[in-house]
Coordinates of C-alpha atoms and ligand atoms in Angstrom, one line a residue:
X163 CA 75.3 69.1 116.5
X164 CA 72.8 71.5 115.8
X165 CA 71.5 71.3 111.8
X166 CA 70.1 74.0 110.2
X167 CA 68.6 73.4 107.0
X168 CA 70.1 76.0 104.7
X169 CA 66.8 75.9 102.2
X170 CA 64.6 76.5 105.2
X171 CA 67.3 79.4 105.6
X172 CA 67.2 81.1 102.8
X173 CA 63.3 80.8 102.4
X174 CA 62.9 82.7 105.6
X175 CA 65.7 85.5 104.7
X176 CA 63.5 86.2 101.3
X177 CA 60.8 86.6 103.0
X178 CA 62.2 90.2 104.6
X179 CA 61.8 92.7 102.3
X180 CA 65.1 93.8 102.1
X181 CA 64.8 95.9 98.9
X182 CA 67.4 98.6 98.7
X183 CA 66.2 101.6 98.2
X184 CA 65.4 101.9 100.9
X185 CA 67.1 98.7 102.3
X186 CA 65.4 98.4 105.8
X187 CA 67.3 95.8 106.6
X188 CA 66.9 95.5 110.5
X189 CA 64.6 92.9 111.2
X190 CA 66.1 90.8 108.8
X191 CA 69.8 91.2 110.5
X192 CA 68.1 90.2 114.1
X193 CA 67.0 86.8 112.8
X194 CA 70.0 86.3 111.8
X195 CA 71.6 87.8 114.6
X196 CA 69.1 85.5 117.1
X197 CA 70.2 82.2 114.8
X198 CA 73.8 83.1 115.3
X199 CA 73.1 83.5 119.3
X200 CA 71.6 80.2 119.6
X201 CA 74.5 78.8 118.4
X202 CA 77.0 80.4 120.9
X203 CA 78.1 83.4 118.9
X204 CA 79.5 86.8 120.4
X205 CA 76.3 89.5 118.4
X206 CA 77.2 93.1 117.4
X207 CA 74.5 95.3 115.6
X208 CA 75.7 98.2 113.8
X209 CA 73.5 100.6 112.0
X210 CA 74.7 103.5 109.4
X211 CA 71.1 104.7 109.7
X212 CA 67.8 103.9 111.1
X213 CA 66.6 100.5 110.5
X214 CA 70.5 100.2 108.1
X215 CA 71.8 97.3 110.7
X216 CA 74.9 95.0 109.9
X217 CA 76.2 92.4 112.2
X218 CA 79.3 91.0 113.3
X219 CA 78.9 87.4 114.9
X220 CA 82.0 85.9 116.4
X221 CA 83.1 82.8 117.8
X222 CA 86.3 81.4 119.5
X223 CA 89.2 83.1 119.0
X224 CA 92.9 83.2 120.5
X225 CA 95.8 85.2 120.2
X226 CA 98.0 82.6 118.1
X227 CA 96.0 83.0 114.6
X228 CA 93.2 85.3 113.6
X229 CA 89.6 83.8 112.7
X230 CA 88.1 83.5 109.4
X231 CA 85.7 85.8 108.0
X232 CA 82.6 84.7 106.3
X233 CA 80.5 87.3 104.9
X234 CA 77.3 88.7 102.6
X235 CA 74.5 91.3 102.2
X236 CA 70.7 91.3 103.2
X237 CA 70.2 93.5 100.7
X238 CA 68.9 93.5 97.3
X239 CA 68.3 95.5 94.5
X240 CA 64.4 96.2 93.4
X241 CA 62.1 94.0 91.4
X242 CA 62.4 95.6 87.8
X243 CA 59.7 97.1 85.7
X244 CA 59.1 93.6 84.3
X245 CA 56.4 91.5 86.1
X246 CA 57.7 88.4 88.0
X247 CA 56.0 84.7 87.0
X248 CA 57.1 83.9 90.6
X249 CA 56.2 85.5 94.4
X250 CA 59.6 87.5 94.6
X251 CA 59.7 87.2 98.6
X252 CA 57.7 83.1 99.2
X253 CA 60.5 81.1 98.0
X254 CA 58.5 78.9 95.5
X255 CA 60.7 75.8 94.5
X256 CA 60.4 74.1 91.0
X257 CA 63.0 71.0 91.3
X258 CA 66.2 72.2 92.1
X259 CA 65.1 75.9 92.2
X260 CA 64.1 78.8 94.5
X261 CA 62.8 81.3 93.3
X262 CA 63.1 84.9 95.0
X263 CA 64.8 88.3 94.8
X264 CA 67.5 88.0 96.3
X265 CA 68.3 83.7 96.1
X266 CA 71.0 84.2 94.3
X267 CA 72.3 87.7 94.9
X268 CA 73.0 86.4 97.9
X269 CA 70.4 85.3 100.7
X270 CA 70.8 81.7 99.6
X271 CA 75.1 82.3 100.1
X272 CA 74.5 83.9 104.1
X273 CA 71.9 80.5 104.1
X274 CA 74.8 77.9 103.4
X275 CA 77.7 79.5 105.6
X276 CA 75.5 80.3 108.6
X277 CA 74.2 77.0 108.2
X278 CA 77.7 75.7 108.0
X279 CA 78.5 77.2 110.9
X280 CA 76.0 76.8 113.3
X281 CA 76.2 72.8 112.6
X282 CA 80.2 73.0 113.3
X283 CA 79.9 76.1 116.3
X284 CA 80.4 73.6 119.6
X285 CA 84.0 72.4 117.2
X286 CA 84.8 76.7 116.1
X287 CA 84.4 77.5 119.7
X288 CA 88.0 76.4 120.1
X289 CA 90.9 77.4 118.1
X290 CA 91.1 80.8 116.4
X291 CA 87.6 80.6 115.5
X292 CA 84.9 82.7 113.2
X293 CA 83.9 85.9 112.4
X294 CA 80.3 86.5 110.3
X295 CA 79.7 89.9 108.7
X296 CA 76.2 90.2 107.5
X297 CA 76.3 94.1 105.5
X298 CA 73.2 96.5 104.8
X299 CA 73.2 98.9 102.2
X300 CA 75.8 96.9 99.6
X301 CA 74.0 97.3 96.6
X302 CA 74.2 101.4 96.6
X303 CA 77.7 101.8 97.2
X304 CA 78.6 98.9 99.7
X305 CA 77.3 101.4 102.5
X306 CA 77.2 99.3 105.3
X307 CA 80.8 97.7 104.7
X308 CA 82.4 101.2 104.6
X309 CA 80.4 102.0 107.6
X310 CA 82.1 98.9 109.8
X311 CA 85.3 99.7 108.1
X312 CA 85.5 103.2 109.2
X313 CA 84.1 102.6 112.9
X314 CA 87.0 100.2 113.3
X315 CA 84.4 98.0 114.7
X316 CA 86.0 94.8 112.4
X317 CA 88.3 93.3 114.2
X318 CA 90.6 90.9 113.2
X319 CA 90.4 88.3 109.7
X320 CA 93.1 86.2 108.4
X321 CA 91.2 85.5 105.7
X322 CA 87.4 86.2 104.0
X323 CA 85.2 84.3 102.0
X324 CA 82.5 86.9 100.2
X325 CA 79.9 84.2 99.1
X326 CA 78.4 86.5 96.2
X327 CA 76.8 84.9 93.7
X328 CA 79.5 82.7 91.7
X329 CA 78.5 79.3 91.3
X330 CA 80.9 78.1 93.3
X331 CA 83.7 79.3 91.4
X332 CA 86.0 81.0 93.4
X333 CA 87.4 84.0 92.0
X334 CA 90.3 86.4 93.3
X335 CA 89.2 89.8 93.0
X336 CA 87.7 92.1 91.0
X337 CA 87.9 96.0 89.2
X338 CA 87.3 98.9 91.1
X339 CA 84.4 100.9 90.5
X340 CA 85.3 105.1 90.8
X341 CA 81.9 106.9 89.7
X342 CA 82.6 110.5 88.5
X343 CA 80.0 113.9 87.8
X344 CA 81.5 116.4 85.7
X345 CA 80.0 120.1 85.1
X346 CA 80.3 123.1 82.9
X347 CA 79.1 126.3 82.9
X348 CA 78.4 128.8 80.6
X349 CA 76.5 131.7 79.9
X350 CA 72.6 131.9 79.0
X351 CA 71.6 134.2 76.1
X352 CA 68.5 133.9 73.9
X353 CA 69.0 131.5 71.0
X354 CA 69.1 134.0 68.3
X355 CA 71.7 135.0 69.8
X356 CA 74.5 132.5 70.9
X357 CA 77.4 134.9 70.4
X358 CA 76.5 137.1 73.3
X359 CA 76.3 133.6 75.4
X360 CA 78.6 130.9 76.8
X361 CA 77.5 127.8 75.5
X362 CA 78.2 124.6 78.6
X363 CA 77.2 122.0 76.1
X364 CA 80.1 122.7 73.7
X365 CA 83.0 123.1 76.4
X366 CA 81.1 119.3 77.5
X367 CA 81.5 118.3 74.0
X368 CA 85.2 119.2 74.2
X369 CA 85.3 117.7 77.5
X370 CA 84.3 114.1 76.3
X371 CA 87.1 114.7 73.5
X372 CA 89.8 115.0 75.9
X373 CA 88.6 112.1 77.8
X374 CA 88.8 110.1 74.9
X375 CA 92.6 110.3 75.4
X376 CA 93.0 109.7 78.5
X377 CA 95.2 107.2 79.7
X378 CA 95.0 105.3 82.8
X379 CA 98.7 105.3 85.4
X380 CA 98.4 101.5 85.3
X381 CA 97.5 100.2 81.8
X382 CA 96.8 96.8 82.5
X383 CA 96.4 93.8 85.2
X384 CA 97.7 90.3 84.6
X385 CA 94.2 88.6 85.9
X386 CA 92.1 91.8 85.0
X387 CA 92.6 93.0 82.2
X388 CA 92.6 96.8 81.1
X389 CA 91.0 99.6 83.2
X390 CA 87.7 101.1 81.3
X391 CA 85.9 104.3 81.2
X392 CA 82.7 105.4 79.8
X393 CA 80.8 107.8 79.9
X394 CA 77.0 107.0 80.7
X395 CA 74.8 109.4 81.5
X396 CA 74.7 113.8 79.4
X397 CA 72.4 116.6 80.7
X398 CA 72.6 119.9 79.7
X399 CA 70.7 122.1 78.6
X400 CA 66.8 123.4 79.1
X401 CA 65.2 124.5 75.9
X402 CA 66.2 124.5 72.1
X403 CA 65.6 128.4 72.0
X404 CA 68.7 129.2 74.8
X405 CA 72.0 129.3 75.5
X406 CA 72.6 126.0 77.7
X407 CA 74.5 128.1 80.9
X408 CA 75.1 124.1 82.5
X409 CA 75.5 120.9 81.3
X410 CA 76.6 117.6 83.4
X411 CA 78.3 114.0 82.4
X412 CA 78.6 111.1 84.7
X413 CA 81.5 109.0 84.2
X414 CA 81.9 105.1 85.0
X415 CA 85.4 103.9 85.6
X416 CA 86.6 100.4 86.3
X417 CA 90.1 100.2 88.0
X418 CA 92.7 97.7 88.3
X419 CA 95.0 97.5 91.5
X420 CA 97.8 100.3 91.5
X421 CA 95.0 103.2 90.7
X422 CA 94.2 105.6 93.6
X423 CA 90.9 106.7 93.1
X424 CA 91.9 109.9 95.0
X425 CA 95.1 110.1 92.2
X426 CA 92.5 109.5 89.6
X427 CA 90.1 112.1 90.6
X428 CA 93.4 114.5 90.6
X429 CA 94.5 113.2 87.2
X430 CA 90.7 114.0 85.8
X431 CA 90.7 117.7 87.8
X432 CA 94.4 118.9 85.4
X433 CA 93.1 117.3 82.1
X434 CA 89.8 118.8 82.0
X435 CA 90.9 122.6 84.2
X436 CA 91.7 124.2 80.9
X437 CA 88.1 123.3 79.7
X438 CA 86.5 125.1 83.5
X439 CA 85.1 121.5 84.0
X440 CA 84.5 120.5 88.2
X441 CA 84.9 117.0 88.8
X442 CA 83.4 115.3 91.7
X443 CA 84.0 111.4 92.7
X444 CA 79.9 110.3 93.6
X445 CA 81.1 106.1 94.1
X446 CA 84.4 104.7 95.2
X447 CA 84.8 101.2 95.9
X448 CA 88.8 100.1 95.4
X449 CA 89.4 97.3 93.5
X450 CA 89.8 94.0 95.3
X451 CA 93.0 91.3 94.5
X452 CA 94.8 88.7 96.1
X453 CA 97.6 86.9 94.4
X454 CA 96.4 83.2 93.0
X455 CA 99.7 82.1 95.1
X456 CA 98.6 82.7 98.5
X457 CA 98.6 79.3 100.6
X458 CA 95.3 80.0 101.5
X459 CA 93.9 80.8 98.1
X460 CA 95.3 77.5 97.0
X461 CA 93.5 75.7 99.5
X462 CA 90.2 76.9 98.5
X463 CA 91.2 76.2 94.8
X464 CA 91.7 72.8 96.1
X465 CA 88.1 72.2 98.0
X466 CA 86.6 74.0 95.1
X467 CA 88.4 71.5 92.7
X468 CA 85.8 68.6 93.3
X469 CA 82.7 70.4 92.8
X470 CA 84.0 71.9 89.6
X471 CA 85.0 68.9 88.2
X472 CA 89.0 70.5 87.5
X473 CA 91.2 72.8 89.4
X474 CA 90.2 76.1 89.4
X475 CA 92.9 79.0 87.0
X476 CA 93.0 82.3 88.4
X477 CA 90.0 84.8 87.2
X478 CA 88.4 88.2 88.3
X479 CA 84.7 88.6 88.7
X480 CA 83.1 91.6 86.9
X481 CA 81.0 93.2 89.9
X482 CA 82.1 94.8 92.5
X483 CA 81.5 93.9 96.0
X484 CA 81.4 94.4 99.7
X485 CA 85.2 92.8 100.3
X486 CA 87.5 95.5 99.1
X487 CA 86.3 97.3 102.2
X488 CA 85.9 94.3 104.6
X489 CA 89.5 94.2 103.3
X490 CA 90.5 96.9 104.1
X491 CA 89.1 97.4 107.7
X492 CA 90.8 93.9 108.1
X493 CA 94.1 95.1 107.3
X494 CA 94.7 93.5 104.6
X495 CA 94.0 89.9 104.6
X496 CA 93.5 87.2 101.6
X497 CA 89.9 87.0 100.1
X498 CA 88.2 84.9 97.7
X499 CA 84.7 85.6 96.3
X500 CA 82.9 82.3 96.1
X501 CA 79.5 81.5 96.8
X502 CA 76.3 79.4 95.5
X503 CA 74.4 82.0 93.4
X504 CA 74.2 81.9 89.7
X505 CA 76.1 85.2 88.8
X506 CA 73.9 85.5 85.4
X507 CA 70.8 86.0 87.1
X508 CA 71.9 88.5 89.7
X509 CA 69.4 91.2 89.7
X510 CA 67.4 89.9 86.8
X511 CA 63.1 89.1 87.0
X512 CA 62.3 85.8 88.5
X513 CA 65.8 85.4 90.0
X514 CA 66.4 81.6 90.9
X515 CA 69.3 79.8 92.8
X516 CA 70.1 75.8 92.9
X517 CA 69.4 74.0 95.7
X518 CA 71.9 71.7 94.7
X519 CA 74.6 74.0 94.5
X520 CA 73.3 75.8 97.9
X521 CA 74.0 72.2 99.5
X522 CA 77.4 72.1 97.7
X523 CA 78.4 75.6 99.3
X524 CA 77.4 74.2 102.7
X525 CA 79.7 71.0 102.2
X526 CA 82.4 73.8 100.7
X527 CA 82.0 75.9 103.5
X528 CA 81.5 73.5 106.3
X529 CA 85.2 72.4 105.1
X530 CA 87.2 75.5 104.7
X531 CA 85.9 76.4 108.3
X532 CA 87.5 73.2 109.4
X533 CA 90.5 73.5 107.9
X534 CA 91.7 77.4 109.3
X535 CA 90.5 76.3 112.5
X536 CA 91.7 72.6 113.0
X537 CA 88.8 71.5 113.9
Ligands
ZN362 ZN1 75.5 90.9 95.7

């Protein structure tokens, strides 16, 4: 058997600056891609844009039972206005931590199940085998998901394991996220003169009023909870001496399965026509469940079980990610989101993740490989 060391791993994955904008995320895909060859894997690059490349990596396969799908992003968000104690892209260790953007969010999760399966490849090449999907572009808009999704280019999955950052708590889903602008218009006039104008900033005013009452076509989810809005960014308006003739709102909403974001949109268009408003959708990723009772979702609760230290209850994580449209291009199959990151320092300065739990994932992984292929 071949080891890979995931630590080794994830050290070289942070050292690609993979920081999205802009994302540039090729050369960090190909050492991936090259690891993944090595080890007898099938290697498809796909690229949204220049330099935007994903991979698919497969292995085995037969007609009797789809593979498994393990998959992440190479992405990561940028460093922050706040200066880092740590070399964001050297992967410093203290004790049990490596420090980097990106270890936890989710470099040091693609580390553990590529590592996973290039020690067990010779056993996966049999049975109905692998499938690895390494995504570009996730953090703006899970671009490079939607991309592979859309080409068709996916293949088949009976199952996907998104190793996000969740301390090895594997969750079931999570909200939707359905990003809206809203404008008025109005009329400009000179200040001292608002009656001869239209003012856009008043009909937004009214606009936020009626979207205080608005009510969502599914009120509530079992595991997640209520659907929420809010509205988080207001512009409008050029000087204090006219009549604003625009004014623009963007609106956040987080949906539970059973809401069409399409429907949505609609639903927003007929409450706000009588006040001129235009709504456009700018982000749309559907919400992402599978029911705690799937067989296969009750085997992961039972590996997870030991490393926990008590069987695992049913729960939604709160960010969104690149599953719902892995999902989707799959047609469909269970998916867990379950991986060695600590989700509280996602995206934060000096981002850290724990070698210990890295090694745990790997064990974690290594075994729910084994078990869907028999191996
Ligand atoms: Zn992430």
């Amino acid at each position: 058997m071949n080891a890979l060391d995931p630590r080794k791993l994830t050290r070289e994955l942070l050292a690609f600056n993979t920081i999205n904008p802009p994302g540039m995320e090729r050369a960090c895909a190909r050492h991936l891609g090259a690891i993944l060859e090595g080890a007898g894997f099938r290697v498809a690059y796909h690229e949204f844009a220049e330099s935007r490349t994903s991979l698919i990596a497969t292995l085995g396969g037969d007609d009797a039972r789809p593979p498994i799908c393990f998959t992440g992003h190479i992405d990561t968000v940028p460093l922050g206005a706040a200066p880092w104690t740590r070399d964001a892209f050297a992967g410093e260790t203290d004790g049990d931590r490596m420090y980097g953007r990106g270890s936890t969010d989710m470099k040091s999760g693609i580390a553990a199940f590529v590592a996973a399966a290039v020690e067990l490849a010779p056993r996966l090449a049999r049975g109905p085998g692998i499938v690895i999907v390494i995504t570009a572009g996730e953090e703006v808009g899970c671009e490079g998901a939607r991309f592979l999704a859309d080409q068709k280019v996916l293949g088949r999955a009976g199952a996907i394991v998104v190793a996000e950052p969740t301390a090895n708590y594997p969750y079931v889903g999570h909200k939707g996220l359905a990003w809206f602008e809203v404008e008025t218009r109005g009329v400009t006039a000179h200040g001292s003169m608002p009656e001869v104008g239209d003012n856009a900033i008043v009909k937004m005013a009214r606009v936020i009023g009626d979207l205080e009452h608005f009510h969502f076509p599914v009120e509530s989810h079992p595991v997640m909870g209520k659907p929420t809005m809010n509205v988080g960014t207001i512009h409008g308006g050029l000087n204090t001496n006219s009549v604003p003739d625009e004014a623009r709102i963007t609106i956040d909403t987080r949906t539970v399965p059973g809401i069409d974001h399409g429907h949505l949109c609609k639903s927003l268009e007929s409450l706000l026509a009588p006040r001129g408003a235009r709504v456009r959708k700018i982000v749309d990723t559907p919400s992402l469940y599978t029911e705690p009772e799937n067989e296969w979702v009750q085997q992961v609760f039972e590996e997870c079980t030991p490393f926990l230290g008590g069987r695992p209850t049913p729960k939604t994580i709160t960010f969104s990610t690149d599953g719902s449209d892995l999902k989707r291009g799959f047609g469909g199959p269970p998916a867990v989101i379950l991986g060695p990151g600590e989700p509280t320092l996602a995206h934060q300065t000096d981002e850290w993740c724990s070698l210990g739990r890295v090694e745990q994932s790997v064990d974690l992984f290594r075994t729910l490989m084994r078990r869907w292929c028999g191996a």
